[in-house]
Amino acid sequence: MSTRPTTSSPTASRRSPVLDRLRTPRGLTGAIGALLIIVVAVVGPTIWGSAADTTSVADRLAGASLAHPFGTDELGRDVFARVMVATRVSVLLTLGATAISVVGGVLLGAVATVLPRPLRRLVTALIDILLSFPWLLMALFFSVIWGASATGAMLAVGFAGVPTFARLTYTLASSLIGRDYVKAARIAGVGQAEVLVRHVMPNMLPPMLVNAAVSASGTLLAFAGLSFLGLGVQAPEYDWGRLLGLGIARIYGNPMAAIGPGIALVVCGVIFTQLGELWNESSKRLLGLPAPARRRGSRAAIEAATAAVPTEDAPVVEVRDLRVAFPDRDGRLVERVHGISLTIMPGEVVGVVGESGSGKSVSAMAIAALLGPDSSVQASELSFRGIDMTAPLTKAERSRLGLELAMVFQDPLTSLNPSLTIGKQLRETVEVHEGLSAAESTKRAEAALESVRIPLPAKRLKQFPHELSGGMRQRAMIGMGLMGRPKLLIADEPTTALDVTVQRQVLRVLHEAQEQTGAAILLISHDIALVSGFCDRILVMKDGRIVESLDADRLHEARHPYTRGLIACVPDMTSDRTMPLPVIGAIDEEDLPVPELVEGPITTEGQRA
Ligand SMILES: Nc1ncnc2c1ncn2[C@@H]1O[C@H](COP(=O)(O)OP(=O)(O)OP(=O)(O)O)[C@@H](O)[C@H]1O
C-alpha cells in the first residue's frame, strides 16, 4: 500500500514563496516598479522640488528638449520635475482612497455576513442598489458633497469604492463560512468572531489583495478625472491628474506636457496591477498567519465541563423525533428529515446508508448542531452525552463538545483550512479548551499524527494542507479528532473522494482510532458493502426517514424492499459479470413523496449560539 506523493517537494516548500515569485518577470517588474515609485515619492520633492517651482519667463511654454524632457509650462517651470514631485501626492491620495474603500467595504460586508436574515437582506439589497450606480458617478456625487479639494476627492473616491468591497467580502465570507473546516472549527468550540478572523478572513486575503491593487489603478485614474474636471487637487498643489489637465490644454503646442503625466499614470497603474498578482501568488503559500493570542481554557471552565460528564455507559447520542426543515425560495419551510429517532451507545459503530438526498448529512449535522441559522431543527430529544443540542450551549458544554465530538468530512481538501499549517489546526482545540502550552500541544499533535500512521509527524505539522496527499489530509482530520477525548466521530462519506487503496488505509485508521479511544462512530456512506464491513449496526435512510435498522451481521434478514435492493446491487464472487446490475425498484415520479410543508415561522432553535 502506498500513499500518493505530496504535491510539492520538501525543497520547494522550504523556498520562500516571495523569492519564488520575484524570480518571474512579472514579480521582478512589480517589485522594481514599486521600489521606484516609493523612492520617487520619498525623495522626489527634494531632488526636483526647486526645478518644479522655479519660474523662468525666458523658458515659457518651451517644447520637449534634453534640458526639459516634457517641456515647460506657462510660467517656465519644468514639467518633468513637476511630474516627479507630483508622485507623492498622487500615490498618497490613491493609497488613502483605496484604504477607505477596502476597510469600509470589509467592515460592511463582514457585518452583513453575521446579521440575522431580515437585516442581512436589507443590507445586501442596499449594497446592490449602490453597486448599480456607476462608480465614477458616485465619486462625482460625493466630491460635490465634500467640496473640491484633495481630501474631499480622496473621501469621495474612497467611499464610492466601499460597495464593491462590501459585496466582495459578503460573497467570499458567505461561501467560506459553509466550508467544512469552518464547521470543524465551530465543532471545536471556536467563537464566531475568531472563526471570522482566523478561518474566514485569511482565506479572503488573496482575492482582496488583487481587487485592492486593481482598484488602486482605477482610483489613480479617478483622481486624474476629478482633478481634470477641477474637483480634485487645487492650485497651488498639483497631482498627475491636474498636470494632465494643464497639458491637454496645449497638446498641439507641446504634446509631451500631456503625455508625460499620462505615462506616469499608466506606469503606476500597471505596477499596482503587477503587485496585486505578485501578492496573490505569494499569499497562497504565505498565509500561515500567527496564531491569535491563545485563549487558554480556564481551569474552572474545564472543571465545569468535566463535572457534568455523564456515566460511561449512558448513550452518546439520543435522538427522538428529529425533524429538519429548510426554507424554500418563497420562505416557506419544507421538511427534509421527517421525525427520525436513533441511539448511539459508547463505542458503537453505526453506519447510515441511503441514496443521495435521503437526509443522511442533514441528520448528522443536526446531531452536531451545525446546521445554518436558516434551518429549523425540532426534536423531542436531541442530546450528545447529556448536552441538550436544541438549546444554546453554555461555555462549559461548548468546551466539552470541542473535545468529545469530532467530524471527518467528504472532501479532504475543503475540510482543512488552506491558510493554516496542519499543526496550528490540530493544536487549536486543546489549546483553547485544555489550556495546553504550544510545546505540550505540539507533542500531542505529533502523537496524534503518529497514531493515524502519518510518517515524519514533526515535519507534517509545519506543512500546509495542499502539501499533503488526499489520504493523508483525511488521516490528519481523524488525527485532529484524536487531539481531545473523542466520544463520537462523525465521518460523512470520508472515503468517497479517495481512490480504493487510500480508502482502505483511511478506514483502517478510523477503525484503529475507534479501538484506541473507545469512541463511537457514525459513518455516513452510499456504499452498503463498505458500511456492513465496518459497522456494528446499519440505519437505512430514504426520503428523510429511517426505513430500517439492523445489525451488520444480519443484513441478509433485511425486510424493507429498498434495503434489499441496495444489498442486491452489491456484486459478490458468484455474481454473473455479464448481467447488468439489478435496478432498485424503479420509482415512478408520481409516486415520490411530496415534501411536507411546515406551518409557522422559521425557527433557529437548536443552532449553536
Ligand atoms: N441548507 C439547505 N437548504 C435547503 N435544503 C437543504 C439544505 N441542506 C440540505 N438540503 C436538502 O435536504 C435534503 C437532504 O440532504 P442531505 O445532504 O442530508 O442528503 P444526503 O442523504 O446526505 O445526500 P448526499 O449523499 O448526496 O450528501 C436534500 O433534499 C437537500 O437538498
XYZ file of C-alpha atoms and ligand atoms in Angstrom:
640
model
C 0.000 0.000 0.000
C 1.404 3.358 -0.872
C 0.229 6.877 -0.437
C 0.267 9.333 -3.282
C 3.288 11.627 -3.314
C 2.828 15.045 -1.796
C 2.171 17.888 -4.200
C 5.448 19.684 -3.584
C 8.925 18.571 -2.755
C 10.407 19.430 0.639
C 12.991 21.616 -1.094
C 10.303 23.540 -2.892
C 8.322 24.020 0.279
C 11.374 25.419 2.086
C 11.943 28.155 -0.525
C 10.422 31.490 0.272
C 7.262 31.983 -1.835
C 8.030 35.687 -2.196
C 11.521 34.956 -3.545
C 9.982 32.369 -5.886
C 7.635 34.960 -7.345
C 10.347 37.620 -7.538
C 12.281 35.363 -9.891
C 9.498 35.600 -12.501
C 9.414 38.527 -14.989
C 6.093 39.718 -13.528
C 7.403 39.556 -9.972
C 10.581 41.368 -10.932
C 8.778 44.188 -12.790
C 6.284 44.577 -9.954
C 8.971 44.732 -7.262
C 11.341 47.061 -9.157
C 8.420 49.304 -10.167
C 7.112 49.511 -6.590
C 10.584 50.342 -5.305
C 10.931 53.051 -7.931
C 7.583 54.629 -7.008
C 8.479 54.602 -3.303
C 11.905 56.171 -3.946
C 10.492 58.869 -6.258
C 7.637 59.613 -3.843
C 10.051 59.967 -0.909
C 12.952 61.841 -2.486
C 11.164 63.425 -5.490
C 10.285 66.773 -3.818
C 13.881 67.114 -2.505
C 15.562 66.366 -5.838
C 13.153 68.026 -8.284
C 11.384 70.452 -5.943
C 13.335 73.558 -6.891
C 13.171 72.896 -10.689
C 9.441 72.274 -10.330
C 8.846 75.630 -8.611
C 11.407 77.871 -10.342
C 9.724 80.168 -12.820
C 11.558 81.479 -15.876
C 9.899 83.908 -18.261
C 12.532 83.177 -20.942
C 11.649 79.440 -20.918
C 7.815 79.843 -21.013
C 5.902 77.154 -22.915
C 9.078 75.536 -24.270
C 8.756 72.232 -26.139
C 10.404 68.955 -25.165
C 14.207 69.112 -25.138
C 17.120 67.429 -23.372
C 17.053 70.113 -20.680
C 13.233 69.850 -20.290
C 12.126 66.326 -21.416
C 8.407 67.189 -21.062
C 8.838 70.917 -21.887
C 7.858 73.818 -19.592
C 4.550 75.340 -18.506
C 3.235 78.893 -18.910
C 5.488 80.085 -16.026
C 8.552 78.339 -17.433
C 8.558 75.594 -14.785
C 9.953 72.194 -15.800
C 7.019 69.780 -16.412
C 9.168 66.652 -15.931
C 10.246 67.892 -12.481
C 6.607 68.647 -11.632
C 5.555 65.120 -12.685
C 8.227 63.658 -10.423
C 7.218 65.874 -7.478
C 3.524 65.039 -8.034
C 4.276 61.331 -7.492
C 3.998 61.706 -3.704
C 0.577 63.406 -3.699
C -0.833 61.123 -6.429
C 0.309 57.903 -4.737
C -0.728 59.008 -1.228
C -4.203 60.033 -2.418
C -4.578 56.732 -4.288
C -3.474 54.633 -1.313
C -5.678 56.656 1.060
C -8.772 56.263 -1.104
C -8.091 52.542 -1.679
C -7.658 52.025 2.075
C -11.018 53.732 2.738
C -12.719 51.512 0.128
C -11.153 48.295 1.437
C -11.576 48.936 5.175
C -15.116 50.322 4.787
C -16.116 47.526 2.407
C -14.675 44.728 4.532
C -16.401 46.073 7.661
C -19.763 46.465 5.927
C -19.507 43.061 4.217
C -18.440 41.295 7.438
C -21.279 42.891 9.416
C -23.768 41.860 6.701
C -22.498 38.263 6.945
C -23.253 37.910 10.652
C -26.544 39.835 10.761
C -29.851 37.987 11.245
C -31.611 37.103 7.979
C -34.053 40.044 7.545
C -31.405 42.656 8.381
C -28.881 40.864 6.206
C -31.257 41.022 3.258
C -31.755 44.728 3.848
C -28.028 45.485 3.985
C -27.191 43.347 0.932
C -30.048 44.963 -1.010
C -28.636 48.383 -0.114
C -25.159 47.299 -1.252
C -26.636 46.018 -4.543
C -28.513 49.278 -5.134
C -25.313 51.276 -4.549
C -23.468 48.943 -6.899
C -25.951 49.617 -9.673
C -24.729 53.228 -9.882
C -21.589 53.754 -11.968
C -18.636 54.104 -9.645
C -17.400 57.383 -11.192
C -20.863 58.895 -10.884
C -20.834 58.086 -7.164
C -17.352 59.585 -6.835
C -18.571 62.777 -8.535
C -21.643 62.873 -6.299
C -19.562 62.529 -3.123
C -16.953 65.040 -4.303
C -19.725 67.625 -4.691
C -20.735 66.894 -1.073
C -17.198 67.147 0.329
C -16.116 70.030 -1.906
C -13.294 70.473 -4.401
C -10.086 69.631 -2.527
C -7.518 66.838 -2.340
C -9.044 65.461 0.894
C -12.582 65.772 -0.484
C -11.557 63.838 -3.610
C -9.882 61.133 -1.531
C -13.002 60.659 0.627
C -15.267 60.717 -2.440
C -13.295 58.146 -4.405
C -12.764 56.029 -1.265
C -16.450 55.912 -0.284
C -17.520 55.281 -3.883
C -15.454 52.062 -3.748
C -16.981 50.783 -0.469
C -19.972 48.908 -2.044
C -17.659 46.926 -4.365
C -15.543 45.662 -1.477
C -18.593 45.103 0.742
C -20.140 42.860 -1.928
C -16.861 41.018 -2.447
C -16.424 40.480 1.301
C -20.009 39.299 1.740
C -19.803 36.847 -1.164
C -16.433 35.450 -0.114
C -17.323 35.220 3.587
C -20.667 33.527 2.853
C -19.010 30.897 0.720
C -16.144 30.348 3.180
C -18.476 30.049 6.172
C -20.037 26.962 4.540
C -16.664 25.220 4.176
C -16.007 22.054 6.146
C -13.009 23.459 8.027
C -15.177 26.281 9.359
C -17.739 23.708 10.537
C -14.879 21.764 12.122
C -13.700 24.919 13.904
C -17.230 25.542 15.170
C -17.359 21.953 16.459
C -14.091 22.657 18.239
C -15.899 25.466 20.062
C -14.133 28.346 18.303
C -16.253 31.509 18.741
C -17.921 33.292 15.814
C -15.569 36.298 15.874
C -12.498 34.076 15.997
C -13.852 31.897 13.179
C -14.208 35.069 11.114
C -10.738 36.382 11.973
C -8.823 33.133 11.914
C -10.556 30.925 9.362
C -12.512 33.219 7.053
C -10.552 36.483 6.712
C -7.150 34.920 5.855
C -8.713 32.973 3.013
C -10.307 36.132 1.667
C -6.959 37.880 1.533
C -5.677 36.780 -1.912
C -8.773 37.903 -3.891
C -8.972 41.027 -1.703
C -5.377 41.985 -2.448
C -5.819 41.516 -6.171
C -9.002 43.564 -6.134
C -7.403 46.266 -3.994
C -4.480 46.508 -6.420
C -6.740 46.642 -9.473
C -8.941 49.144 -7.694
C -5.830 51.259 -6.903
C -5.176 51.546 -10.654
C -8.793 52.631 -11.177
C -8.546 55.053 -8.270
C -5.465 56.638 -9.792
C -7.428 57.282 -12.974
C -10.421 58.556 -10.995
C -8.194 61.186 -9.356
C -6.890 62.154 -12.759
C -10.518 62.552 -13.877
C -11.558 64.594 -10.833
C -8.506 66.879 -10.971
C -9.024 67.241 -14.711
C -12.584 68.411 -14.003
C -11.289 70.793 -11.336
C -12.856 68.769 -8.494
C -9.662 67.199 -7.195
C -6.365 68.692 -6.110
C -6.485 72.516 -6.157
C -3.736 75.049 -7.022
C -1.061 75.654 -5.880
C -0.926 71.870 -5.154
C -0.797 69.529 -8.097
C -1.052 65.829 -8.865
C -0.700 63.895 -12.113
C -4.369 64.483 -12.945
C -4.012 68.247 -12.687
C -0.790 68.250 -14.705
C -2.581 66.139 -17.330
C -5.431 68.652 -17.459
C -2.993 71.578 -17.865
C -1.019 69.650 -20.507
C -4.063 68.741 -22.577
C -4.976 72.417 -22.922
C -1.848 72.851 -25.029
C -1.475 69.406 -26.508
C -0.967 70.741 -30.044
C 1.889 73.064 -28.958
C 3.735 70.604 -26.685
C 2.203 67.109 -26.614
C 4.774 65.914 -24.026
C 3.203 68.188 -21.387
C 0.158 65.878 -21.503
C 1.888 62.641 -22.487
C 4.378 62.945 -19.589
C 1.812 62.832 -16.724
C -0.132 60.265 -18.796
C 2.927 57.980 -18.868
C 3.311 58.344 -15.090
C -0.359 57.359 -14.600
C -0.150 54.321 -16.885
C 3.167 53.075 -15.473
C 1.932 53.441 -11.893
C -1.381 51.699 -12.746
C 0.450 48.773 -14.368
C 2.776 48.460 -11.368
C -0.217 48.336 -8.966
C -1.773 45.554 -11.034
C 1.519 43.620 -11.176
C 1.821 43.943 -7.402
C -1.678 42.539 -6.987
C -0.743 39.460 -8.996
C 2.501 39.109 -7.059
C 0.640 39.247 -3.726
C -1.988 36.865 -4.980
C 0.529 34.171 -5.918
C 2.696 34.631 -2.833
C -0.127 34.857 -0.315
C -1.439 31.420 -1.299
C 1.610 29.956 0.392
C 2.394 32.728 2.810
C -0.759 32.822 4.861
C 0.413 30.932 7.885
C -0.808 33.840 9.986
C 0.401 33.941 13.551
C -1.986 32.318 15.977
C -4.109 34.842 17.822
C -3.489 35.371 21.500
C -4.178 31.972 22.969
C -7.441 31.743 24.824
C -6.448 29.231 27.415
C -9.358 27.261 28.774
C -9.757 28.421 32.364
C -9.433 25.693 34.933
C -12.924 26.497 36.185
C -14.396 26.051 32.724
C -12.550 22.779 32.229
C -13.628 21.513 35.618
C -17.214 22.566 34.940
C -17.047 20.716 31.650
C -15.758 17.591 33.325
C -18.180 17.773 36.244
C -21.242 17.422 34.040
C -19.926 14.353 32.191
C -22.488 11.542 32.175
C -21.639 7.966 33.155
C -19.601 5.982 30.652
C -22.408 3.529 29.821
C -25.007 6.226 29.076
C -25.882 6.709 25.388
C -23.540 9.007 23.479
C -26.325 10.244 21.221
C -30.069 10.220 21.870
C -32.337 11.411 19.078
C -36.137 11.285 19.304
C -38.428 12.516 16.546
C -35.874 14.755 14.843
C -37.345 16.967 12.143
C -35.269 19.295 9.995
C -36.712 21.822 7.567
C -35.265 24.467 5.272
C -36.959 27.490 3.730
C -37.747 27.258 0.011
C -37.459 30.200 -2.371
C -40.707 31.701 -1.066
C -39.508 31.416 2.540
C -41.862 28.508 3.330
C -40.333 25.739 5.417
C -40.003 22.391 3.670
C -39.316 19.401 5.889
C -36.414 17.235 4.697
C -35.944 14.931 7.709
C -39.238 13.533 8.982
C -39.003 12.558 12.649
C -36.093 10.141 12.863
C -35.036 8.515 16.142
C -31.768 6.798 16.976
C -29.487 5.979 19.879
C -25.732 5.523 19.708
C -24.095 3.718 22.616
C -20.456 4.264 23.716
C -18.009 2.596 21.333
C -20.766 1.595 18.926
C -20.053 1.903 15.207
C -23.232 2.900 13.410
C -23.489 3.234 9.639
C -26.076 5.322 7.797
C -26.731 4.399 4.169
C -29.190 5.750 1.668
C -29.479 7.425 -1.673
C -28.403 10.975 -2.366
C -30.731 13.485 -0.735
C -32.191 10.998 1.751
C -31.159 13.234 4.668
C -28.045 11.472 5.979
C -25.791 14.547 6.175
C -28.536 16.864 7.399
C -29.331 14.457 10.267
C -25.642 14.217 11.215
C -25.235 17.982 11.079
C -28.298 18.391 13.296
C -26.766 15.991 15.834
C -23.621 18.166 15.862
C -25.759 21.376 15.974
C -24.013 22.564 12.859
C -26.908 23.459 10.590
C -27.064 27.058 9.448
C -29.301 29.648 11.120
C -31.860 29.396 8.297
C -32.722 25.791 9.146
C -35.388 24.700 11.582
C -34.470 21.812 13.872
C -37.126 20.290 16.101
C -36.922 17.162 18.239
C -38.479 15.796 21.396
C -34.901 14.854 22.329
C -31.578 15.675 20.701
C -28.661 15.167 23.036
C -24.969 14.404 22.885
C -23.635 12.893 26.125
C -26.252 14.665 28.153
C -25.857 18.018 26.368
C -29.171 19.304 25.029
C -28.299 20.249 21.454
C -31.596 22.050 20.894
C -30.747 24.751 23.446
C -27.996 27.378 23.231
C -24.801 25.841 24.583
C -23.077 27.073 27.710
C -19.348 27.758 27.635
C -18.626 24.543 29.521
C -20.801 22.498 27.163
C -19.077 24.021 24.147
C -15.733 23.088 25.680
C -16.848 19.514 26.196
C -18.255 19.309 22.705
C -14.973 20.608 21.256
C -13.048 17.838 22.988
C -15.540 14.974 22.661
C -17.121 15.342 19.219
C -15.090 15.210 16.013
C -16.093 15.273 12.356
C -14.440 13.968 9.210
C -15.946 15.375 6.019
C -16.090 14.062 2.480
C -13.673 16.340 0.686
C -10.278 16.330 2.394
C -9.232 19.474 0.535
C -12.050 21.571 1.962
C -12.029 20.016 5.439
C -8.791 21.729 6.390
C -8.157 25.446 6.373
C -5.753 26.052 3.444
C -4.202 29.085 5.110
C -3.111 27.421 8.375
C -0.480 24.748 8.891
C -1.633 21.268 9.885
C -0.013 21.833 13.279
C -1.961 25.014 14.045
C -5.224 23.328 13.130
C -4.551 20.251 15.221
C -3.469 22.266 18.253
C -6.392 24.684 18.210
C -8.879 22.547 20.169
C -6.607 21.564 23.036
C -5.043 24.999 23.362
C -8.482 26.601 23.563
C -10.197 24.016 25.750
C -7.440 22.414 27.811
C -5.118 25.410 28.100
C -2.097 23.437 26.876
C 1.090 25.343 26.042
C 2.399 25.370 22.450
C 5.061 22.770 23.341
C 2.558 20.452 25.044
C 0.009 20.707 22.256
C 2.701 20.151 19.589
C 3.765 16.986 21.403
C 0.180 15.778 21.476
C -0.307 16.674 17.811
C 2.781 14.649 16.856
C 1.406 11.664 18.777
C -1.989 12.090 17.071
C -0.402 12.112 13.606
C 1.681 9.069 14.520
C -1.406 7.180 15.628
C -3.073 7.853 12.272
C 0.052 6.481 10.566
C 1.390 9.738 9.171
C 5.172 9.435 8.916
C 7.507 12.292 9.967
C 4.812 13.974 12.066
C 7.063 16.852 13.188
C 7.616 17.847 9.556
C 3.978 17.362 8.564
C 2.804 19.653 11.359
C 4.706 22.506 9.726
C 3.165 21.896 6.304
C 0.001 23.314 4.757
C -2.909 21.062 3.691
C -2.033 21.357 -0.022
C 1.352 19.796 0.698
C -0.286 16.538 1.850
C -1.898 13.858 -0.315
C -5.697 13.379 -0.145
C -5.457 10.255 2.051
C -3.004 11.971 4.377
C -5.291 15.005 4.724
C -8.161 12.711 5.641
C -5.986 10.925 8.208
C -4.878 14.307 9.566
C -8.595 15.137 10.055
C -9.014 11.902 12.015
C -5.863 12.841 13.954
C -7.484 16.173 14.770
C -10.397 14.275 16.290
C -7.947 12.332 18.469
C -6.488 15.505 19.994
C -9.271 15.797 22.596
C -11.145 12.992 24.391
C -13.310 11.819 21.470
C -16.576 10.088 22.361
C -18.150 10.363 18.915
C -16.584 10.609 15.489
C -18.978 11.567 12.719
C -17.492 10.569 9.366
C -19.560 11.885 6.444
C -18.536 9.954 3.332
C -14.892 10.074 4.446
C -13.607 7.930 1.601
C -15.767 8.983 -1.354
C -13.168 11.379 -2.764
C -10.293 8.880 -2.436
C -9.063 6.025 -4.626
C -9.711 2.465 -3.479
C -6.274 1.775 -1.937
C -6.300 5.005 0.040
C -9.918 4.340 1.094
C -8.765 1.157 2.846
C -5.959 2.986 4.654
C -8.362 5.673 5.877
C -10.916 3.118 7.076
C -8.197 1.157 8.877
C -7.019 4.324 10.601
C -10.617 5.164 11.558
C -11.018 1.666 12.987
C -7.747 1.943 14.951
C -8.799 5.362 16.261
C -12.034 3.790 17.482
C -10.145 0.972 19.210
C -7.643 3.343 20.851
C -10.194 5.786 22.198
C -13.375 3.703 22.559
C -15.231 6.469 20.717
C -18.483 5.711 18.938
C -18.550 6.282 15.184
C -21.385 7.475 12.960
C -20.315 6.583 9.429
C -22.328 8.008 6.544
C -21.999 6.379 3.149
C -23.749 5.454 -0.084
C -21.948 2.129 -0.036
C -23.783 -0.586 1.884
C -20.908 -3.068 1.322
C -18.419 -0.684 2.938
C -20.744 0.101 5.839
C -21.626 -3.535 6.526
C -17.938 -4.460 6.690
C -17.124 -1.627 9.081
C -20.119 -1.059 11.342
C -21.961 -2.888 14.124
C -25.354 -1.542 13.140
C -26.790 -0.088 9.950
C -29.520 2.515 9.569
C -31.073 2.725 6.116
C -32.466 6.141 5.179
C -34.831 7.008 2.368
C -36.671 10.275 1.742
C -35.835 11.709 5.161
C -36.882 8.623 7.159
C -35.040 5.694 8.699
C -36.746 2.817 6.907
C -34.760 0.009 8.524
C -32.281 -0.529 11.359
C -30.418 -3.808 11.580
C -27.213 -5.411 12.837
C -24.478 -5.530 10.215
C -24.116 -9.316 10.539
C -27.849 -9.791 9.969
C -28.003 -7.886 6.734
C -29.433 -10.913 4.928
C -32.525 -10.581 7.166
C -33.353 -7.137 5.734
C -37.085 -6.792 5.168
C -37.528 -3.413 3.559
C -37.557 -3.652 -0.269
C -35.236 -0.633 -0.524
C -32.609 -2.246 1.751
C -32.973 -5.493 -0.172
C -32.483 -3.557 -3.398
C -29.322 -1.927 -2.047
C -27.922 -5.314 -0.995
C -28.787 -6.886 -4.357
C -26.733 -4.200 -6.100
C -23.531 -5.298 -4.349
C -21.721 -7.790 -6.587
C -20.028 -10.775 -4.894
C -17.734 -13.582 -6.074
C -20.680 -15.504 -7.512
C -22.210 -12.554 -9.411
C -22.563 -13.028 -13.139
C -20.484 -10.203 -14.610
C -22.229 -10.464 -17.947
C -25.564 -9.492 -16.377
C -26.484 -5.845 -15.755
C -26.669 -4.756 -12.097
C -30.163 -5.024 -10.581
C -32.180 -1.824 -10.502
C -33.582 -0.703 -7.140
C -37.365 -0.872 -7.542
C -37.897 1.766 -10.218
C -39.848 4.608 -8.663
C -42.462 6.367 -10.714
C -42.027 10.154 -10.467
C -45.658 10.446 -9.444
C -45.148 8.052 -6.547
C -42.394 10.191 -4.996
C -43.494 11.615 -1.652
C -44.303 15.308 -1.791
C -42.087 17.235 0.679
C -44.137 18.289 3.687
C -44.671 21.993 4.249
C -44.321 23.094 7.843
C -46.608 25.730 9.243
C -45.256 28.639 11.209
C -42.241 30.930 11.115
C -38.693 29.848 10.550
C -37.084 28.979 13.863
C -33.407 28.843 14.584
C -33.850 26.588 17.549
C -31.204 24.004 18.005
C -28.453 26.077 16.480
C -25.347 26.780 18.323
C -25.164 30.333 19.619
N -29.026 24.245 3.505
C -30.020 23.624 2.861
N -31.058 24.335 2.373
C -32.074 23.724 1.726
N -32.145 22.389 1.528
C -31.142 21.624 2.002
C -30.017 22.206 2.688
N -29.177 21.192 3.035
C -29.751 20.056 2.589
N -30.918 20.308 1.984
C -31.835 19.327 1.392
O -32.054 18.321 2.345
C -32.155 17.064 1.696
C -31.221 16.078 2.380
O -29.873 16.488 2.112
P -28.614 15.659 2.652
O -27.407 16.459 2.302
O -28.819 15.282 4.058
O -28.674 14.351 1.757
P -27.686 13.122 1.826
O -28.505 11.920 2.078
O -26.567 13.367 2.779
O -27.190 13.132 0.321
P -25.701 13.041 -0.231
O -25.315 11.626 -0.022
O -25.841 13.388 -1.676
O -24.865 14.002 0.548
C -31.828 17.288 0.239
O -33.040 17.316 -0.487
C -31.175 18.628 0.216
O -31.457 19.299 -0.995
